[in-house]
XYZ file of C-alpha atoms in Angstrom:
100
model
C 102.140 117.696 118.303
C 100.513 114.500 119.234
C 102.316 113.121 122.289
C 99.795 110.721 123.795
C 101.125 107.819 121.785
C 104.529 106.458 120.812
C 106.263 107.194 118.596
C 105.414 110.861 119.030
C 103.934 112.424 115.943
C 104.606 116.009 114.881
C 102.235 117.737 112.520
C 104.224 118.997 109.523
C 102.629 122.438 109.470
C 103.444 122.948 113.161
C 107.047 121.871 112.649
C 107.452 124.177 109.661
C 106.015 127.176 111.663
C 108.344 126.409 114.541
C 111.457 126.301 112.248
C 110.427 129.542 110.465
C 109.897 131.322 113.756
C 113.321 130.261 115.032
C 115.070 131.115 111.751
C 113.734 134.658 111.794
C 115.074 135.385 115.252
C 117.322 138.497 115.058
C 121.024 137.922 115.526
C 122.705 139.623 118.450
C 125.700 141.544 117.208
C 128.335 142.075 119.898
C 131.035 144.726 119.956
C 134.525 143.665 121.218
C 133.774 144.655 124.817
C 130.256 143.191 124.951
C 129.001 139.727 125.974
C 125.654 137.983 125.569
C 123.939 138.102 128.984
C 122.072 134.821 129.349
C 119.777 136.368 131.955
C 119.031 139.786 130.386
C 119.022 138.345 126.875
C 120.950 141.319 125.383
C 124.474 142.682 124.924
C 126.127 143.800 128.165
C 129.555 144.688 129.465
C 131.564 142.650 131.903
C 131.163 143.505 135.582
C 134.359 145.097 136.794
C 136.015 144.546 133.446
C 136.843 140.944 134.419
C 136.484 137.862 132.297
C 137.765 134.261 132.131
C 138.955 132.638 128.931
C 138.287 128.866 128.695
C 140.015 127.277 125.673
C 138.064 124.770 123.644
C 140.589 124.230 120.819
C 144.054 125.463 120.281
C 142.770 128.518 118.376
C 139.353 129.223 119.966
C 137.702 129.476 123.324
C 134.856 130.990 125.403
C 134.988 134.200 127.323
C 132.828 134.193 130.461
C 132.017 137.140 132.683
C 129.396 138.515 134.964
C 126.797 140.972 133.560
C 127.452 144.619 134.601
C 123.670 145.075 135.139
C 122.191 141.885 136.656
C 125.507 140.053 137.575
C 124.205 136.957 135.696
C 126.352 134.776 133.446
C 127.612 136.320 130.215
C 129.672 134.645 127.511
C 130.913 134.706 123.887
C 133.302 132.778 121.728
C 136.526 134.371 120.623
C 139.733 133.326 118.942
C 143.079 133.406 120.854
C 144.226 136.135 118.546
C 141.258 138.374 119.645
C 142.405 138.245 123.314
C 145.191 140.731 122.651
C 142.681 143.284 121.396
C 140.604 142.886 124.558
C 143.511 143.833 126.871
C 142.620 147.585 126.583
C 139.279 147.202 128.372
C 139.142 143.686 129.898
C 141.237 141.881 132.429
C 141.257 138.240 131.170
C 142.263 135.248 133.223
C 143.067 132.121 131.219
C 141.613 128.959 132.873
C 142.199 125.371 131.832
C 139.545 123.475 129.851
C 138.247 121.576 132.858
C 134.863 122.767 134.216
C 134.318 123.019 137.908
């Protein structure tokens, strides 16, 4: 990248290498009780079996929890219909869409 002048110029070969590197990144597959821990970078369970559901649309929302290992933020997107299936191993509180 050449960033000492404007507009910034990006070398095509560098851009292509960057895109290929990102597209080959392995996908994290989560089981129903697992979340993506943003700190650990891997699949983790919810600390204490507690999670919050924040609706984004009428049919879909985000589950947020604390990591059972590092207590960092964990999250994943689920549909409203998936919430019933989570009741066996998670206690889910439904919050409004406003962020604090």
